GROMACS .gro file of C-alpha atoms in nm:
model
  316
    1MET     CA    1   3.763   5.589  10.993
    2THR     CA    2   3.993   5.291  10.943
    3LEU     CA    3   4.026   5.229  11.317
    4LEU     CA    4   3.656   5.280  11.382
    5LYS     CA    5   3.552   5.037  11.108
    6ASP     CA    6   3.815   4.766  11.159
    7ASP     CA    7   3.657   4.449  11.305
    8GLU     CA    8   3.971   4.346  11.494
    9SER     CA    9   4.011   4.694  11.643
   10VAL     CA   10   3.645   4.706  11.750
   11ALA     CA   11   3.671   4.358  11.904
   12HIS     CA   12   3.977   4.470  12.101
   13LEU     CA   13   3.785   4.764  12.241
   14CYS     CA   14   3.504   4.530  12.348
   15THR     CA   15   3.756   4.310  12.529
   16LEU     CA   16   3.886   4.613  12.718
   17VAL     CA   17   3.531   4.723  12.801
   18ARG     CA   18   3.442   4.378  12.937
   19ARG     CA   19   3.757   4.368  13.150
   20ARG     CA   20   3.700   4.714  13.295
   21TRP     CA   21   3.331   4.639  13.357
   22ARG     CA   22   3.405   4.323  13.551
   23ASP     CA   23   3.670   4.500  13.757
   24ALA     CA   24   3.420   4.776  13.842
   25MET     CA   25   3.147   4.528  13.937
   26GLU     CA   26   3.384   4.328  14.154
   27GLU     CA   27   3.500   4.643  14.332
   28ALA     CA   28   3.141   4.761  14.384
   29SER     CA   29   3.039   4.420  14.515
   30ARG     CA   30   3.321   4.426  14.772
   31ALA     CA   31   3.221   4.777  14.879
   32GLY     CA   32   2.861   4.664  14.928
   33GLU     CA   33   2.720   4.996  14.809
   34PRO     CA   34   2.448   5.061  14.547
   35VAL     CA   35   2.571   5.137  14.196
   36VAL     CA   36   2.442   5.425  13.986
   37LEU     CA   37   2.469   5.248  13.654
   38PHE     CA   38   2.496   5.554  13.433
   39ASP     CA   39   2.789   5.699  13.629
   40THR     CA   40   2.966   5.364  13.656
   41ALA     CA   41   2.919   5.283  13.287
   42ALA     CA   42   3.062   5.622  13.188
   43GLU     CA   43   3.375   5.563  13.397
   44VAL     CA   44   3.413   5.206  13.266
   45LEU     CA   45   3.391   5.330  12.909
   46ALA     CA   46   3.635   5.613  12.980
   47LEU     CA   47   3.891   5.366  13.114
   48ALA     CA   48   3.842   5.127  12.822
   49VAL     CA   49   3.854   5.384  12.542
   50ARG     CA   50   4.154   5.548  12.704
   51ASP     CA   51   4.335   5.213  12.699
   52TRP     CA   52   4.224   5.146  12.342
   53ALA     CA   53   4.320   5.489  12.209
   54GLY     CA   54   4.663   5.482  12.369
   55ILE     CA   55   4.595   5.778  12.600
   56PRO     CA   56   4.847   5.760  12.886
   57PRO     CA   57   4.689   5.936  13.189
   58PRO     CA   58   4.652   5.707  13.492
   59ASP     CA   59   4.326   5.544  13.599
   60ALA     CA   60   4.275   5.814  13.862
   61GLU     CA   61   4.208   6.068  13.587
   62ALA     CA   62   3.949   5.858  13.405
   63ALA     CA   63   3.669   5.980  13.630
   64GLY     CA   64   3.745   6.339  13.528
   65LEU     CA   65   3.748   6.241  13.161
   66ALA     CA   66   3.414   6.062  13.200
   67HIS     CA   67   3.262   6.357  13.387
   68ASP     CA   68   3.373   6.608  13.124
   69CYS     CA   69   3.256   6.397  12.828
   70VAL     CA   70   2.918   6.339  12.993
   71ALA     CA   71   2.890   6.715  13.048
   72MET     CA   72   2.965   6.780  12.680
   73VAL     CA   73   2.696   6.542  12.561
   74ASP     CA   74   2.448   6.654  12.827
   75GLY     CA   75   2.486   7.018  12.719
   76PHE     CA   76   2.467   6.981  12.342
   77ALA     CA   77   2.102   7.090  12.323
   78ALA     CA   78   2.069   7.293  12.641
   79PRO     CA   79   2.095   7.665  12.709
   80GLY     CA   80   2.218   7.818  13.033
   81LEU     CA   81   2.433   7.641  13.290
   82ARG     CA   82   2.435   7.302  13.114
   83HIS     CA   83   2.571   7.467  12.801
   84LEU     CA   84   2.837   7.661  12.992
   85ARG     CA   85   2.940   7.348  13.179
   86ALA     CA   86   2.972   7.165  12.846
   87ARG     CA   87   3.189   7.442  12.694
   88ARG     CA   88   3.422   7.446  12.994
   89ALA     CA   89   3.453   7.068  12.986
   90ARG     CA   90   3.528   7.076  12.613
   91THR     CA   91   3.798   7.341  12.653
   92ARG     CA   92   3.956   7.146  12.940
   93GLN     CA   93   3.969   6.820  12.746
   94GLU     CA   94   4.077   6.978  12.416
   95ASN     CA   95   4.374   7.131  12.600
   96ALA     CA   96   4.456   6.794  12.755
   97MET     CA   97   4.428   6.611  12.422
   98GLY     CA   98   4.639   6.880  12.255
   99GLY     CA   99   4.915   6.815  12.506
  100LEU     CA  100   4.902   6.442  12.426
  101VAL     CA  101   4.921   6.512  12.053
  102GLY     CA  102   5.226   6.732  12.107
  103ALA     CA  103   5.398   6.463  12.313
  104VAL     CA  104   5.343   6.200  12.041
  105ARG     CA  105   5.484   6.433  11.776
  106GLU     CA  106   5.796   6.488  11.980
  107SER     CA  107   5.858   6.112  11.985
  108PRO     CA  108   5.700   5.973  11.663
  109THR     CA  109   5.676   5.600  11.597
  110ASP     CA  110   5.662   5.391  11.279
  111ASP     CA  111   5.412   5.139  11.415
  112ASP     CA  112   5.212   4.963  11.142
  113SER     CA  113   4.918   4.945  11.383
  114PRO     CA  114   4.900   5.291  11.539
  115THR     CA  115   4.669   5.371  11.826
  116ALA     CA  116   4.397   5.631  11.775
  117LEU     CA  117   4.617   5.889  11.946
  118GLU     CA  118   4.911   5.811  11.716
  119ALA     CA  119   4.693   5.798  11.404
  120VAL     CA  120   4.544   6.141  11.473
  121ALA     CA  121   4.870   6.302  11.586
  122GLN     CA  122   5.063   6.178  11.283
  123HIS     CA  123   4.793   6.226  11.020
  124ARG     CA  124   4.888   6.447  10.727
  125ASN     CA  125   4.655   6.622  10.486
  126LEU     CA  126   4.675   6.613  10.107
  127ASP     CA  127   4.950   6.876  10.118
  128GLY     CA  128   5.158   6.658  10.347
  129GLU     CA  129   5.105   6.883  10.647
  130LEU     CA  130   5.021   6.770  10.999
  131LEU     CA  131   4.688   6.880  11.139
  132ASP     CA  132   4.715   7.185  11.361
  133THR     CA  133   4.725   7.083  11.727
  134HIS     CA  134   4.375   7.207  11.807
  135THR     CA  135   4.214   7.022  11.515
  136ALA     CA  136   4.400   6.702  11.607
  137ALA     CA  137   4.282   6.739  11.968
  138VAL     CA  138   3.923   6.783  11.851
  139GLU     CA  139   3.944   6.472  11.632
  140LEU     CA  140   4.085   6.264  11.917
  141LEU     CA  141   3.809   6.388  12.146
  142ASN     CA  142   3.559   6.300  11.871
  143ILE     CA  143   3.658   5.936  11.929
  144VAL     CA  144   3.668   5.941  12.308
  145ARG     CA  145   3.353   6.143  12.382
  146PRO     CA  146   3.102   5.938  12.175
  147THR     CA  147   3.240   5.613  12.317
  148ILE     CA  148   3.175   5.736  12.670
  149ALA     CA  149   2.828   5.847  12.556
  150ILE     CA  150   2.738   5.480  12.506
  151ALA     CA  151   2.664   5.499  12.882
  152TRP     CA  152   2.323   5.642  12.788
  153PHE     CA  153   2.239   5.334  12.582
  154VAL     CA  154   2.374   5.101  12.853
  155THR     CA  155   2.139   5.262  13.104
  156PHE     CA  156   1.848   5.231  12.863
  157ALA     CA  157   1.939   4.864  12.815
  158ALA     CA  158   1.919   4.807  13.191
  159HIS     CA  159   1.582   4.983  13.191
  160ALA     CA  160   1.461   4.747  12.916
  161LEU     CA  161   1.586   4.435  13.096
  162HIS     CA  162   1.408   4.553  13.409
  163ARG     CA  163   1.078   4.609  13.229
  164TRP     CA  164   1.101   4.295  13.017
  165PRO     CA  165   1.310   4.055  13.233
  166HIS     CA  166   1.253   3.753  13.010
  167HIS     CA  167   1.524   3.893  12.782
  168ARG     CA  168   1.780   3.828  13.057
  169LYS     CA  169   1.708   3.457  13.025
  170LEU     CA  170   1.725   3.474  12.647
  171LEU     CA  171   2.061   3.651  12.662
  172ARG     CA  172   2.202   3.398  12.907
  173ALA     CA  173   2.086   3.112  12.687
  174ASP     CA  174   2.237   3.253  12.366
  175PRO     CA  175   2.610   3.172  12.330
  176THR     CA  176   2.615   3.310  11.973
  177GLY     CA  177   2.552   3.669  12.079
  178LYS     CA  178   2.277   3.709  11.820
  179HIS     CA  179   2.016   3.809  12.076
  180ALA     CA  180   2.258   4.057  12.233
  181LEU     CA  181   2.306   4.217  11.892
  182ALA     CA  182   1.930   4.229  11.836
  183CYS     CA  183   1.882   4.385  12.181
  184ALA     CA  184   2.146   4.647  12.105
  185HIS     CA  185   1.966   4.748  11.786
  186GLU     CA  186   1.627   4.752  11.959
  187VAL     CA  187   1.755   4.965  12.249
  188ARG     CA  188   1.887   5.219  12.000
  189ARG     CA  189   1.558   5.214  11.810
  190PHE     CA  190   1.320   5.216  12.106
  191TYR     CA  191   1.474   5.465  12.348
  192PRO     CA  192   1.490   5.844  12.290
  193PHE     CA  193   1.857   5.938  12.321
  194ALA     CA  194   1.852   6.225  12.071
  195PRO     CA  195   1.535   6.347  11.896
  196PHE     CA  196   1.689   6.469  11.571
  197VAL     CA  197   2.004   6.567  11.380
  198GLY     CA  198   2.040   6.868  11.153
  199GLY     CA  199   2.233   6.987  10.851
  200LEU     CA  200   2.234   7.248  10.577
  201ALA     CA  201   2.121   7.171  10.221
  202ALA     CA  202   2.437   7.161  10.011
  203ARG     CA  203   2.255   7.268   9.694
  204ASP     CA  204   1.912   7.365   9.563
  205LEU     CA  205   1.691   7.059   9.536
  206THR     CA  206   1.337   6.928   9.527
  207TRP     CA  207   1.241   6.645   9.764
  208ARG     CA  208   0.897   6.484   9.737
  209GLY     CA  209   0.765   6.792   9.565
  210GLU     CA  210   0.906   7.033   9.823
  211ARG     CA  211   1.144   7.299   9.696
  212ILE     CA  212   1.450   7.337   9.924
  213GLU     CA  213   1.701   7.613   9.869
  214LYS     CA  214   2.074   7.577   9.927
  215GLY     CA  215   2.165   7.661  10.288
  216THR     CA  216   1.824   7.566  10.432
  217MET     CA  217   1.844   7.395  10.771
  218LEU     CA  218   1.700   7.043  10.751
  219LEU     CA  219   1.618   6.821  11.048
  220LEU     CA  220   1.601   6.442  11.041
  221ASP     CA  221   1.345   6.323  11.297
  222LEU     CA  222   1.537   6.031  11.449
  223TYR     CA  223   1.279   5.936  11.708
  224GLY     CA  224   0.991   5.965  11.460
  225GLN     CA  225   1.178   5.763  11.199
  226ASN     CA  226   1.259   5.489  11.450
  227HIS     CA  227   0.893   5.469  11.558
  228ASP     CA  228   0.732   5.503  11.216
  229PRO     CA  229   0.458   5.235  11.186
  230ASP     CA  230   0.519   5.222  10.811
  231LEU     CA  231   0.870   5.093  10.886
  232TRP     CA  232   0.825   4.909  11.215
  233ALA     CA  233   0.543   4.678  11.318
  234HIS     CA  234   0.420   4.771  11.666
  235PRO     CA  235   0.686   5.045  11.700
  236TYR     CA  236   0.612   5.113  12.068
  237ARG     CA  237   0.676   4.756  12.173
  238PHE     CA  238   1.026   4.651  12.278
  239GLU     CA  239   1.083   4.355  12.046
  240PRO     CA  240   1.449   4.266  11.972
  241HIS     CA  241   1.330   3.972  11.764
  242ARG     CA  242   1.243   4.215  11.485
  243PHE     CA  243   1.619   4.232  11.420
  244SER     CA  244   1.662   3.855  11.440
  245ARG     CA  245   1.398   3.779  11.179
  246ALA     CA  246   1.502   4.027  10.911
  247PRO     CA  247   1.814   4.221  10.811
  248ARG     CA  248   1.848   4.572  10.950
  249LEU     CA  249   1.727   4.849  10.721
  250PRO     CA  250   2.033   5.061  10.632
  251ASP     CA  251   1.824   5.376  10.598
  252GLY     CA  252   1.542   5.268  10.829
  253LEU     CA  253   1.716   5.240  11.165
  254VAL     CA  254   1.878   5.582  11.210
  255PRO     CA  255   1.944   5.641  11.584
  256GLN     CA  256   2.288   5.775  11.494
  257GLY     CA  257   2.203   5.954  11.172
  258GLY     CA  258   2.152   5.840  10.816
  259GLY     CA  259   2.348   5.799  10.496
  260ASP     CA  260   2.711   5.703  10.447
  261PRO     CA  261   2.936   5.794  10.744
  262ALA     CA  262   3.220   5.879  10.506
  263ARG     CA  263   3.015   6.148  10.332
  264GLY     CA  264   2.701   6.218  10.533
  265HIS     CA  265   2.549   6.251  10.876
  266ARG     CA  266   2.574   5.891  10.996
  267CYS     CA  267   2.800   5.844  11.297
  268PRO     CA  268   3.126   5.668  11.194
  269GLY     CA  269   3.139   5.514  11.542
  270GLU     CA  270   2.811   5.326  11.500
  271ASP     CA  271   2.989   4.990  11.469
  272ILE     CA  272   3.166   5.055  11.799
  273THR     CA  273   2.840   5.158  11.964
  274VAL     CA  274   2.660   4.840  11.857
  275ALA     CA  275   2.950   4.611  11.951
  276VAL     CA  276   3.014   4.771  12.292
  277LEU     CA  277   2.643   4.784  12.373
  278SER     CA  278   2.604   4.417  12.277
  279THR     CA  279   2.892   4.334  12.510
  280LEU     CA  280   2.747   4.522  12.806
  281VAL     CA  281   2.392   4.398  12.747
  282THR     CA  282   2.530   4.047  12.786
  283GLU     CA  283   2.723   4.147  13.099
  284LEU     CA  284   2.408   4.300  13.250
  285ALA     CA  285   2.213   3.982  13.184
  286GLU     CA  286   2.481   3.774  13.360
  287LEU     CA  287   2.508   4.010  13.657
  288GLU     CA  288   2.318   3.924  13.974
  289TYR     CA  289   2.152   4.239  14.106
  290SER     CA  290   1.826   4.382  14.232
  291VAL     CA  291   1.662   4.713  14.148
  292PRO     CA  292   1.561   4.907  14.460
  293PRO     CA  293   1.265   5.150  14.454
  294GLN     CA  294   1.358   5.461  14.254
  295ASP     CA  295   1.228   5.702  13.992
  296LEU     CA  296   1.284   5.530  13.656
  297THR     CA  297   1.077   5.786  13.465
  298ILE     CA  298   1.233   5.894  13.136
  299PRO     CA  299   1.139   6.261  13.078
  300LEU     CA  300   1.078   6.334  12.711
  301SER     CA  301   1.114   6.708  12.773
  302ARG     CA  302   1.488   6.672  12.834
  303VAL     CA  303   1.759   6.631  12.568
  304PRO     CA  304   1.945   6.405  12.608
  305THR     CA  305   1.717   6.217  12.840
  306LEU     CA  306   1.779   5.938  13.089
  307PRO     CA  307   1.595   5.758  13.371
  308ARG     CA  308   1.579   6.019  13.647
  309SER     CA  309   1.764   5.801  13.897
  310GLY     CA  310   2.046   5.709  13.661
  311PHE     CA  311   1.931   5.350  13.726
  312VAL     CA  312   2.047   5.240  14.069
  313LEU     CA  313   2.115   4.870  14.120
  314SER     CA  314   2.220   4.666  14.423
  315LEU     CA  315   2.467   4.388  14.353
  316ALA     CA  316   2.417   4.045  14.504
   0.00000   0.00000   0.00000
């Protein structure tokens, strides 16, 4: 939580993301081949978060990490082959992360600014005991996987800039980054990454006259909340300026859950998501590319969803 909420740490991750993005775009430009944005963004984010977390595998293995983390996210709400693929990917990466945790414990450091890998590997519970290796591996993967999942939002951002290209000009003309931040919030509000999150009632309660027993499964309608006309004027318009004119509603905008991330169902990596997305929205606006004919339909029957083509772009 400390690493995920630290402004300096988040800014460092954004620097790594920008560097890896520009390297990838330069390489793609030299190759002269179309870029599938979703796939490229996932690999860029895998490289950057690996660097940031202190994970030592070479760059050649980042594509496998990106592929496995995408499979995990893609299979979280799917039965059949997608689910099996996600489970295999999770097992593979948990074993890999467990090996990294073991290696750190064999050669511990006293660094005052530990990496995510070191922080997780050396963390002790209230009894002074280290986490078991599997739990530590899961916690490390819980940092890496959601960061790579920002590729979904990056692809949605490209979709938005394609549909409403005037925002590219606004982003280029804004050295403060305020419009990039507003765009990041609006992409998360407007596009349907995940439809809902769920949890069990911790106790018996009554909410708005409805009796709810302890243990009842409750679902928070993320998409409905983020398109509620009582909260958002013209909710089906893409209007980043809504976040420039007024402060963000802490319990209104809930694309990554609601409540306090320390105690509830709000994603503790939300600050990273917003910062990284703001960075890549700006990079997309600065990039010279064209969008060839393709199927940019976003199927609402699929969870998680994405433009069917993955958003193909041709670099200038």
